[in-house]
GROMACS .gro file of C-alpha atoms in nm:
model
  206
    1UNK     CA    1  -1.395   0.357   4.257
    2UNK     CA    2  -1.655   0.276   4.521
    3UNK     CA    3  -1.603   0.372   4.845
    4UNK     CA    4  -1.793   0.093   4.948
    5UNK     CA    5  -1.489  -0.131   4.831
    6UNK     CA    6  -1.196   0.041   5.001
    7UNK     CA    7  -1.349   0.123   5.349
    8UNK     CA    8  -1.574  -0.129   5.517
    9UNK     CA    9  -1.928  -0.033   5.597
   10UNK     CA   10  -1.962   0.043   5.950
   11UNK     CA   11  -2.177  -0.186   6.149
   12UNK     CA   12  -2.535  -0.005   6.144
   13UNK     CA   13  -2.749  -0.055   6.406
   14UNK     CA   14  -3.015  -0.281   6.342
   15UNK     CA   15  -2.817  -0.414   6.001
   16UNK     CA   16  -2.789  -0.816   5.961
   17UNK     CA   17  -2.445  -0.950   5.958
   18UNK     CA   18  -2.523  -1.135   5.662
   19UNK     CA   19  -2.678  -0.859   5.436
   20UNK     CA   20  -2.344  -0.651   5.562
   21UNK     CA   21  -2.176  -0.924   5.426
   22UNK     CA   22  -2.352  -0.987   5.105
   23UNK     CA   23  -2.366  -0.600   5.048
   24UNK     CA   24  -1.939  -0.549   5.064
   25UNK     CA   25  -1.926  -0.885   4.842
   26UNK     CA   26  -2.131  -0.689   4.557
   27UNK     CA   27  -1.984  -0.393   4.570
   28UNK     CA   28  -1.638  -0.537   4.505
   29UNK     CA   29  -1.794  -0.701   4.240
   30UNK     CA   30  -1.896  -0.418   4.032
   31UNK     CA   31  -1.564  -0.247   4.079
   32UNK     CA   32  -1.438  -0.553   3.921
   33UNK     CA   33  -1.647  -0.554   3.650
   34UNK     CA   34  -1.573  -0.198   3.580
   35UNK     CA   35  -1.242  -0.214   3.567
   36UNK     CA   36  -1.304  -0.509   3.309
   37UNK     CA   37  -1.504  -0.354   3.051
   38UNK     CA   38  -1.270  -0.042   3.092
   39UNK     CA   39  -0.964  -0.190   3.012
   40UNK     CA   40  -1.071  -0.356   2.639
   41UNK     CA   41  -1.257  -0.013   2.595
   42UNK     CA   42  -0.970   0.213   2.611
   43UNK     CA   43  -0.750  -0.041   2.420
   44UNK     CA   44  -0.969  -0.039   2.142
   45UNK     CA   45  -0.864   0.316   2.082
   46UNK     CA   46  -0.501   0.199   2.002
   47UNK     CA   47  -0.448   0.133   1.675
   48UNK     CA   48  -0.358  -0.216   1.584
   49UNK     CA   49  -0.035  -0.358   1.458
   50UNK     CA   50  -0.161  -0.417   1.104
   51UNK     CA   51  -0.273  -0.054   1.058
   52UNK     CA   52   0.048   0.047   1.164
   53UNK     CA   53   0.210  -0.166   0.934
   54UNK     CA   54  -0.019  -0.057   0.649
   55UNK     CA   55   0.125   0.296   0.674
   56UNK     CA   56   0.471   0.258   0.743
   57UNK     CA   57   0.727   0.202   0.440
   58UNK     CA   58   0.841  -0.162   0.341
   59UNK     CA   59   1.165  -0.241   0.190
   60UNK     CA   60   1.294  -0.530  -0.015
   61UNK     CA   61   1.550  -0.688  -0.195
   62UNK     CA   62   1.554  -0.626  -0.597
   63UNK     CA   63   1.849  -0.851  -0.629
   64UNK     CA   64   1.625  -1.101  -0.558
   65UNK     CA   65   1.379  -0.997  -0.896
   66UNK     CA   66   1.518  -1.175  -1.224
   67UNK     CA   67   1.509  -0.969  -1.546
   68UNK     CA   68   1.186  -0.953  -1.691
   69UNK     CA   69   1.016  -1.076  -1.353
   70UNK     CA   70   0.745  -0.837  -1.152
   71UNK     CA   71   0.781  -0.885  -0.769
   72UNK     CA   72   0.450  -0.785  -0.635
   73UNK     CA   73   0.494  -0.544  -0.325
   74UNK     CA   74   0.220  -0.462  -0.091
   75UNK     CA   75   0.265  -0.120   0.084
   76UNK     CA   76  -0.073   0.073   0.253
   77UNK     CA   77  -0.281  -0.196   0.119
   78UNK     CA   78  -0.208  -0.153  -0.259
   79UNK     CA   79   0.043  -0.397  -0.436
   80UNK     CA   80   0.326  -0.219  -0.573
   81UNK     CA   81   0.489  -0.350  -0.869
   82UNK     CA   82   0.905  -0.383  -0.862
   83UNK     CA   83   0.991  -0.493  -1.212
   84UNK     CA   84   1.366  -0.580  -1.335
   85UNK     CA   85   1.347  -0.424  -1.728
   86UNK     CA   86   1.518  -0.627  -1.940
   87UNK     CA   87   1.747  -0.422  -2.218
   88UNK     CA   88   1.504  -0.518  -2.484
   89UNK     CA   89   1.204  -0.385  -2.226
   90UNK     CA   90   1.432  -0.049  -2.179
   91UNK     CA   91   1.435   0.016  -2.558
   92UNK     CA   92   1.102  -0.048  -2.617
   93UNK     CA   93   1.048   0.286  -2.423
   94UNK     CA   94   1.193   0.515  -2.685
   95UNK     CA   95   1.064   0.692  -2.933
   96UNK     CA   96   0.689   0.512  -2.825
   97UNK     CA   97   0.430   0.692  -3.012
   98UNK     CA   98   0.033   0.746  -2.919
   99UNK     CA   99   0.120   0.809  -2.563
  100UNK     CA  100  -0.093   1.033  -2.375
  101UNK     CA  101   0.182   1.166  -2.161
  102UNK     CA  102   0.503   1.077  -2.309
  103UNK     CA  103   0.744   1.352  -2.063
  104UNK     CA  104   0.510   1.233  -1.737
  105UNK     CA  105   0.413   1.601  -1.697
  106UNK     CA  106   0.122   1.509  -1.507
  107UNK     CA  107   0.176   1.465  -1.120
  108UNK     CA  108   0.205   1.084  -1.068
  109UNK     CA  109   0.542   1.094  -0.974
  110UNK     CA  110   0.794   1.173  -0.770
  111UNK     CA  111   1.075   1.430  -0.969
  112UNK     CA  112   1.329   1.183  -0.993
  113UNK     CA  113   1.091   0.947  -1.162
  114UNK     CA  114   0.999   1.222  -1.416
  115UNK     CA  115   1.210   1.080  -1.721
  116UNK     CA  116   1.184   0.801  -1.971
  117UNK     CA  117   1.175   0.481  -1.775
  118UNK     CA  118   1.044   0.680  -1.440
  119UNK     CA  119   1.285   0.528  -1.227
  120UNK     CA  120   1.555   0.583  -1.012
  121UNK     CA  121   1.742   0.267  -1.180
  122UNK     CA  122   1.670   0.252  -1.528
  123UNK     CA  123   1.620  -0.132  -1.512
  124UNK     CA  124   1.434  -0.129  -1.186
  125UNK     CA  125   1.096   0.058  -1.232
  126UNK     CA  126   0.911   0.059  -0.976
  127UNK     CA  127   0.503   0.180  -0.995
  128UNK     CA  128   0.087   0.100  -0.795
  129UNK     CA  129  -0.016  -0.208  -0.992
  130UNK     CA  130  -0.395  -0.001  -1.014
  131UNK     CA  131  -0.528   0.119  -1.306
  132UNK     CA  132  -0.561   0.506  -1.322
  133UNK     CA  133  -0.925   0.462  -1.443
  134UNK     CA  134  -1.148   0.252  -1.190
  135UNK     CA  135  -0.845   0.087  -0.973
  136UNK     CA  136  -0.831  -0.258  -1.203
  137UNK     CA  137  -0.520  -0.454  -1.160
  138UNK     CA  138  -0.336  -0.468  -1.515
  139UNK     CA  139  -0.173  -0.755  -1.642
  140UNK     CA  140   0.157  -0.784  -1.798
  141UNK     CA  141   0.152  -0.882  -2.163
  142UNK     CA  142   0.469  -0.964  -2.311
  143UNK     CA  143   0.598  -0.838  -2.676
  144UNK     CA  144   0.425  -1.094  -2.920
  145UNK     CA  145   0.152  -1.186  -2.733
  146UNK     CA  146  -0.172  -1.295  -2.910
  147UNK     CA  147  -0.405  -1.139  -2.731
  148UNK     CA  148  -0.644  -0.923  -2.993
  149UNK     CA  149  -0.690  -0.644  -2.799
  150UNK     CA  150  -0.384  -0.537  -2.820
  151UNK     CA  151  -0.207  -0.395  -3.159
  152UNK     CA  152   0.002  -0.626  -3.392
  153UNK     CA  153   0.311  -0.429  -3.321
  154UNK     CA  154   0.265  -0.449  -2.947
  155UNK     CA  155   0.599  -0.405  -2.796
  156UNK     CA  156   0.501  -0.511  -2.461
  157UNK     CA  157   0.348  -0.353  -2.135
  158UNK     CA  158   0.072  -0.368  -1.924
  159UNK     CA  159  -0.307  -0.393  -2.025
  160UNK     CA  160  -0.598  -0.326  -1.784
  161UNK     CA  161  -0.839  -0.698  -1.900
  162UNK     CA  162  -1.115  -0.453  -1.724
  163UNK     CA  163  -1.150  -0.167  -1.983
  164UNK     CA  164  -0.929  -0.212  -2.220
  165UNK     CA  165  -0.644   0.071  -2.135
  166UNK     CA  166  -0.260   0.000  -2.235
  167UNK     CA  167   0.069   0.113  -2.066
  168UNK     CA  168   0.402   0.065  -2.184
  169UNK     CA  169   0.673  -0.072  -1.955
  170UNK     CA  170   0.726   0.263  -1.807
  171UNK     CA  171   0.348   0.274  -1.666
  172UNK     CA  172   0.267   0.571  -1.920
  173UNK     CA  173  -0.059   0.524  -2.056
  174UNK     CA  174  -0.124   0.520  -2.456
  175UNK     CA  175  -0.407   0.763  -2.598
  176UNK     CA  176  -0.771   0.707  -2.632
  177UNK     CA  177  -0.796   0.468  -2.331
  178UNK     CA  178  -1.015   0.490  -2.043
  179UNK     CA  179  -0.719   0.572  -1.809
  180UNK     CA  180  -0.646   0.943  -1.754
  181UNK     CA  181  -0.329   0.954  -1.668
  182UNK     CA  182   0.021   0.729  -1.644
  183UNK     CA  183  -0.013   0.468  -1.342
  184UNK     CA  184   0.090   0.579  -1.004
  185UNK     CA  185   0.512   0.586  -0.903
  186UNK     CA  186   0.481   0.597  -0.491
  187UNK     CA  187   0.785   0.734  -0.294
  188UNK     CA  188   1.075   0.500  -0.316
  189UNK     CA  189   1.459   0.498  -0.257
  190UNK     CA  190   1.740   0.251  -0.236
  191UNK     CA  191   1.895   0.232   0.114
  192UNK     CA  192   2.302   0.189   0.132
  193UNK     CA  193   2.314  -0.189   0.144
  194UNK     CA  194   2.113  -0.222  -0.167
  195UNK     CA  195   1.800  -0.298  -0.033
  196UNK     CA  196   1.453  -0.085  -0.189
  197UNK     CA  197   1.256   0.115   0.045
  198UNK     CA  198   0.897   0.230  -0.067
  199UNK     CA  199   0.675   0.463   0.082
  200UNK     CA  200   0.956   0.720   0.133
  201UNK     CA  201   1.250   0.928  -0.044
  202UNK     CA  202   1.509   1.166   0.053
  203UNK     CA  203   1.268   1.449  -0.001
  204UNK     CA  204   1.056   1.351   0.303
  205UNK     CA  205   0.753   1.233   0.113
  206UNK     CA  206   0.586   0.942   0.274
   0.00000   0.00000   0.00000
């Protein structure tokens, strides 16, 4: 802070009243302005409330996803996929042949997803809606669709329009596609009212 704007000048000999004036009036100026620029400058270091939001976890309700439906999720700026498996869906999973990782040995999962239907909830399978390959958003295509480039005996998953890879209804990815690996199950657990909670677990990941 100026010194200028929290004592007065002393009246110098010879010095106008008016310039004394004028001089005290632009000093208290520019501590003004100071203080102005300083405050949005330092702010600007805080991060905002949408970046905040972006990394903190998000819950929701899966009662409110009907069987067969996919509730689209968003959670750090990726929309994750909550999907209510119908029992047809659920036995479509077993015994699927041509998979590339059938046990989900490959890391892109948390433990308790490591099974079949790599979910907590059998029906409820939760997963990143991005394609392993170049981070494409799949579609869902129902058993029976016509789409040709898919199999006739297509029993119903997800197919990346982009490059052409398929994933079953658990997210594992079939052989000989451009994806690498099964798509992406983030940290998720269900809270004690019901209510789904991604982006952490009871392990601590996050």
């Amino acid at each position: 802070m100026s010194h200028a704007a929290a004592y007065p000048l002393p009246p110098q000999p010879g010095m106008d009243p008016e310039r004394r004036t004028w001089l005290l009036a632009t000093s208290a100026m520019g501590v003004a302005a100071t203080a102005a620029v300083a405050v949005p400058f330092v702010s600007s270091f805080a991060p905002s409330e949408r970046a905040k939001a972006q990394g903190a976890a998000v819950s929701m309700d899966p009662a409110t996803v009907a069987p067969g439906e996919l509730r689209t999720v968003e959670w750090r700026g990726q929309p994750v996929w909550v999907m209510r498996r119908t029992p047809e869906m659920l036995a479509s999973l077993e015994g699927m042949s041509d998979l590339a990782d059938p046990a989900s040995e490959k890391p892109q999962q948390p433990g308790y997803a490591t099974n079949t239907h790599r979910s907590i909830q059998p029906e409820l399978f939760v997963t990143v809606g991005i394609c392993t390959h170049l981070g494409c958003s799949p579609v869902t295509l129902p058993k029976g669709t016509a789409n040709p480039s898919v199999p006739a005996d297509w029993k119903g998953g997800f197919f990346c329009p982009c490059h052409g890879s398929t994933f079953d209804f658990a997210g594992r990815v079939f052989r000989n596609k451009p994806a690498p690996t099964n798509l992406v199950v983030p940290p998720h657990k269900y809270l004690a009212d019901g209510r789904l909670l991604i982006g952490e677990d009871d392990s601590g990941a996050a």
